[in-house]
């Protein structure tokens, strides 16, 4: 019979991404297995899928948080400079052009909607993002 295994991904203080089975705590090290995992959520600032969130002059600790939308097509990040940035997901290319947003948010108990109102978005419409 088929069964599900709970997998957890963590980012270490040394900026390494590690993957573990839960509750056994067994670390997965086979990259081929890790690459086949479909993540239910994504909050990591590390990995090939999010290389583009790092600006050319960013230090490792500059980007603090990330969250992929439920649809899996958008990524929002927060950084040390108080910026909230919106990206396509995945964003595997370095130094991608992003939307530096002036935002308003609206939330309910289980969903937050991010509306982007910046000059670039006014010229190139970007849909609201359901998180």
PDB file of C-alpha atoms in Angstrom:
ATOM      1  CA  UNK A   1       0.000   0.000   0.000  1.00  0.00           C
ATOM      2  CA  UNK A   2       1.072   3.597  -0.596  1.00  0.00           C
ATOM      3  CA  UNK A   3       2.012   5.760   2.346  1.00  0.00           C
ATOM      4  CA  UNK A   4       3.235   9.298   2.815  1.00  0.00           C
ATOM      5  CA  UNK A   5       6.433  10.248   4.530  1.00  0.00           C
ATOM      6  CA  UNK A   6       6.651  13.620   6.211  1.00  0.00           C
ATOM      7  CA  UNK A   7       9.769  15.452   5.092  1.00  0.00           C
ATOM      8  CA  UNK A   8      11.148  18.646   6.589  1.00  0.00           C
ATOM      9  CA  UNK A   9      13.664  20.993   5.012  1.00  0.00           C
ATOM     10  CA  UNK A  10      15.786  23.233   7.234  1.00  0.00           C
ATOM     11  CA  UNK A  11      18.328  25.935   6.534  1.00  0.00           C
ATOM     12  CA  UNK A  12      21.306  25.923   8.862  1.00  0.00           C
ATOM     13  CA  UNK A  13      23.260  28.830  10.315  1.00  0.00           C
ATOM     14  CA  UNK A  14      26.049  27.907   7.894  1.00  0.00           C
ATOM     15  CA  UNK A  15      23.638  28.435   4.968  1.00  0.00           C
ATOM     16  CA  UNK A  16      23.224  24.796   4.047  1.00  0.00           C
ATOM     17  CA  UNK A  17      19.900  23.213   3.170  1.00  0.00           C
ATOM     18  CA  UNK A  18      19.251  19.894   4.881  1.00  0.00           C
ATOM     19  CA  UNK A  19      16.321  17.521   4.472  1.00  0.00           C
ATOM     20  CA  UNK A  20      15.019  15.138   7.165  1.00  0.00           C
ATOM     21  CA  UNK A  21      12.339  12.482   7.543  1.00  0.00           C
ATOM     22  CA  UNK A  22       9.911  13.169  10.384  1.00  0.00           C
ATOM     23  CA  UNK A  23       9.607  11.841  13.076  1.00  0.00           C
ATOM     24  CA  UNK A  24      12.650   9.560  12.656  1.00  0.00           C
ATOM     25  CA  UNK A  25      15.042  12.482  12.158  1.00  0.00           C
ATOM     26  CA  UNK A  26      16.896  10.551   9.459  1.00  0.00           C
ATOM     27  CA  UNK A  27      18.717  12.970   7.157  1.00  0.00           C
ATOM     28  CA  UNK A  28      18.135  12.487   3.430  1.00  0.00           C
ATOM     29  CA  UNK A  29      21.368  12.936   1.520  1.00  0.00           C
ATOM     30  CA  UNK A  30      20.551  11.363  -1.865  1.00  0.00           C
ATOM     31  CA  UNK A  31      20.147  14.424  -4.101  1.00  0.00           C
ATOM     32  CA  UNK A  32      18.179  12.443  -6.697  1.00  0.00           C
ATOM     33  CA  UNK A  33      15.574  11.608  -4.027  1.00  0.00           C
ATOM     34  CA  UNK A  34      15.496  15.199  -2.736  1.00  0.00           C
ATOM     35  CA  UNK A  35      15.037  16.563  -6.275  1.00  0.00           C
ATOM     36  CA  UNK A  36      11.883  14.427  -6.721  1.00  0.00           C
ATOM     37  CA  UNK A  37      10.158  15.836  -3.628  1.00  0.00           C
ATOM     38  CA  UNK A  38       7.136  18.054  -4.244  1.00  0.00           C
ATOM     39  CA  UNK A  39       7.059  20.467  -1.321  1.00  0.00           C
ATOM     40  CA  UNK A  40       3.673  21.366   0.177  1.00  0.00           C
ATOM     41  CA  UNK A  41       5.083  24.733   1.286  1.00  0.00           C
ATOM     42  CA  UNK A  42       8.265  26.678   0.663  1.00  0.00           C
ATOM     43  CA  UNK A  43       9.739  29.143   3.144  1.00  0.00           C
ATOM     44  CA  UNK A  44      13.453  28.657   2.499  1.00  0.00           C
ATOM     45  CA  UNK A  45      15.762  31.377   1.197  1.00  0.00           C
ATOM     46  CA  UNK A  46      18.231  28.695   0.087  1.00  0.00           C
ATOM     47  CA  UNK A  47      18.264  26.425  -2.938  1.00  0.00           C
ATOM     48  CA  UNK A  48      18.591  26.419  -6.707  1.00  0.00           C
ATOM     49  CA  UNK A  49      14.911  27.348  -6.995  1.00  0.00           C
ATOM     50  CA  UNK A  50      15.463  30.731  -5.298  1.00  0.00           C
ATOM     51  CA  UNK A  51      18.905  31.872  -6.443  1.00  0.00           C
ATOM     52  CA  UNK A  52      17.265  34.868  -8.111  1.00  0.00           C
ATOM     53  CA  UNK A  53      16.121  36.416  -4.811  1.00  0.00           C
ATOM     54  CA  UNK A  54      19.675  37.438  -3.977  1.00  0.00           C
ATOM     55  CA  UNK A  55      20.773  40.817  -5.303  1.00  0.00           C
ATOM     56  CA  UNK A  56      24.217  41.281  -6.783  1.00  0.00           C
ATOM     57  CA  UNK A  57      25.607  42.861  -3.587  1.00  0.00           C
ATOM     58  CA  UNK A  58      23.606  40.919  -0.988  1.00  0.00           C
ATOM     59  CA  UNK A  59      25.280  39.308   1.968  1.00  0.00           C
ATOM     60  CA  UNK A  60      24.122  35.903   3.139  1.00  0.00           C
ATOM     61  CA  UNK A  61      21.971  37.240   5.964  1.00  0.00           C
ATOM     62  CA  UNK A  62      20.256  40.028   3.963  1.00  0.00           C
ATOM     63  CA  UNK A  63      17.200  37.991   2.883  1.00  0.00           C
ATOM     64  CA  UNK A  64      15.407  36.798   6.004  1.00  0.00           C
ATOM     65  CA  UNK A  65      12.227  35.102   4.885  1.00  0.00           C
ATOM     66  CA  UNK A  66      10.402  33.722   1.883  1.00  0.00           C
ATOM     67  CA  UNK A  67       6.981  32.303   1.196  1.00  0.00           C
ATOM     68  CA  UNK A  68       5.660  30.669  -1.972  1.00  0.00           C
ATOM     69  CA  UNK A  69       2.007  31.237  -2.862  1.00  0.00           C
ATOM     70  CA  UNK A  70      -0.457  28.358  -2.617  1.00  0.00           C
ATOM     71  CA  UNK A  71      -0.546  28.215  -6.402  1.00  0.00           C
ATOM     72  CA  UNK A  72       3.241  27.750  -6.432  1.00  0.00           C
ATOM     73  CA  UNK A  73       3.884  30.450  -9.035  1.00  0.00           C
ATOM     74  CA  UNK A  74       4.883  33.453  -6.904  1.00  0.00           C
ATOM     75  CA  UNK A  75       7.397  34.045  -4.125  1.00  0.00           C
ATOM     76  CA  UNK A  76       7.441  36.897  -1.610  1.00  0.00           C
ATOM     77  CA  UNK A  77      10.615  37.725   0.334  1.00  0.00           C
ATOM     78  CA  UNK A  78      11.502  40.046   3.185  1.00  0.00           C
ATOM     79  CA  UNK A  79      14.959  41.464   3.822  1.00  0.00           C
ATOM     80  CA  UNK A  80      17.083  43.435   6.286  1.00  0.00           C
ATOM     81  CA  UNK A  81      16.244  46.688   4.513  1.00  0.00           C
ATOM     82  CA  UNK A  82      12.502  46.408   5.147  1.00  0.00           C
ATOM     83  CA  UNK A  83      11.771  45.544   1.524  1.00  0.00           C
ATOM     84  CA  UNK A  84       9.067  43.098   0.532  1.00  0.00           C
ATOM     85  CA  UNK A  85       9.823  41.725  -2.925  1.00  0.00           C
ATOM     86  CA  UNK A  86       7.722  39.702  -5.327  1.00  0.00           C
ATOM     87  CA  UNK A  87       9.223  37.107  -7.683  1.00  0.00           C
ATOM     88  CA  UNK A  88       8.042  34.427 -10.057  1.00  0.00           C
ATOM     89  CA  UNK A  89       8.645  30.952  -8.603  1.00  0.00           C
ATOM     90  CA  UNK A  90      10.918  29.245  -9.206  1.00  0.00           C
ATOM     91  CA  UNK A  91      13.503  31.966  -9.877  1.00  0.00           C
ATOM     92  CA  UNK A  92      16.690  30.028 -10.679  1.00  0.00           C
ATOM     93  CA  UNK A  93      18.450  32.836 -12.587  1.00  0.00           C
ATOM     94  CA  UNK A  94      20.791  35.125 -10.657  1.00  0.00           C
ATOM     95  CA  UNK A  95      19.914  38.784 -10.141  1.00  0.00           C
ATOM     96  CA  UNK A  96      16.407  38.696 -11.612  1.00  0.00           C
ATOM     97  CA  UNK A  97      14.416  41.884 -11.986  1.00  0.00           C
ATOM     98  CA  UNK A  98      11.934  42.069  -9.190  1.00  0.00           C
ATOM     99  CA  UNK A  99       9.019  44.197  -8.196  1.00  0.00           C
ATOM    100  CA  UNK A 100       9.977  46.498  -5.311  1.00  0.00           C
ATOM    101  CA  UNK A 101       6.530  46.758  -3.872  1.00  0.00           C
ATOM    102  CA  UNK A 102       4.661  49.331  -1.938  1.00  0.00           C
ATOM    103  CA  UNK A 103       1.998  46.986  -0.706  1.00  0.00           C
ATOM    104  CA  UNK A 104      -1.217  46.621   1.073  1.00  0.00           C
ATOM    105  CA  UNK A 105      -2.332  43.318   2.474  1.00  0.00           C
ATOM    106  CA  UNK A 106      -5.668  41.849   3.305  1.00  0.00           C
ATOM    107  CA  UNK A 107      -5.989  38.711   5.338  1.00  0.00           C
ATOM    108  CA  UNK A 108      -8.486  36.265   6.693  1.00  0.00           C
ATOM    109  CA  UNK A 109      -7.829  33.443   9.118  1.00  0.00           C
ATOM    110  CA  UNK A 110      -6.262  31.175   6.524  1.00  0.00           C
ATOM    111  CA  UNK A 111      -5.207  33.326   3.566  1.00  0.00           C
ATOM    112  CA  UNK A 112      -3.418  36.575   2.932  1.00  0.00           C
ATOM    113  CA  UNK A 113      -3.707  38.525  -0.294  1.00  0.00           C
ATOM    114  CA  UNK A 114      -0.818  40.753  -1.314  1.00  0.00           C
ATOM    115  CA  UNK A 115      -1.552  43.597  -3.688  1.00  0.00           C
ATOM    116  CA  UNK A 116       1.373  45.168  -5.486  1.00  0.00           C
ATOM    117  CA  UNK A 117       1.169  48.886  -6.262  1.00  0.00           C
ATOM    118  CA  UNK A 118       4.500  50.018  -7.613  1.00  0.00           C
ATOM    119  CA  UNK A 119       5.431  51.922 -10.734  1.00  0.00           C
ATOM    120  CA  UNK A 120       6.556  48.796 -12.594  1.00  0.00           C
ATOM    121  CA  UNK A 121       3.361  46.942 -11.689  1.00  0.00           C
ATOM    122  CA  UNK A 122       1.213  49.860 -12.760  1.00  0.00           C
ATOM    123  CA  UNK A 123       2.850  49.648 -16.178  1.00  0.00           C
ATOM    124  CA  UNK A 124       2.970  45.839 -16.294  1.00  0.00           C
ATOM    125  CA  UNK A 125      -0.109  44.461 -14.517  1.00  0.00           C
ATOM    126  CA  UNK A 126       0.669  41.799 -11.943  1.00  0.00           C
ATOM    127  CA  UNK A 127      -2.112  39.754 -10.389  1.00  0.00           C
ATOM    128  CA  UNK A 128      -2.727  39.862  -6.679  1.00  0.00           C
ATOM    129  CA  UNK A 129      -1.015  37.077  -4.802  1.00  0.00           C
ATOM    130  CA  UNK A 130      -2.887  34.660  -2.570  1.00  0.00           C
ATOM    131  CA  UNK A 131      -0.633  33.352   0.211  1.00  0.00           C
TER     132      UNK A 131
END
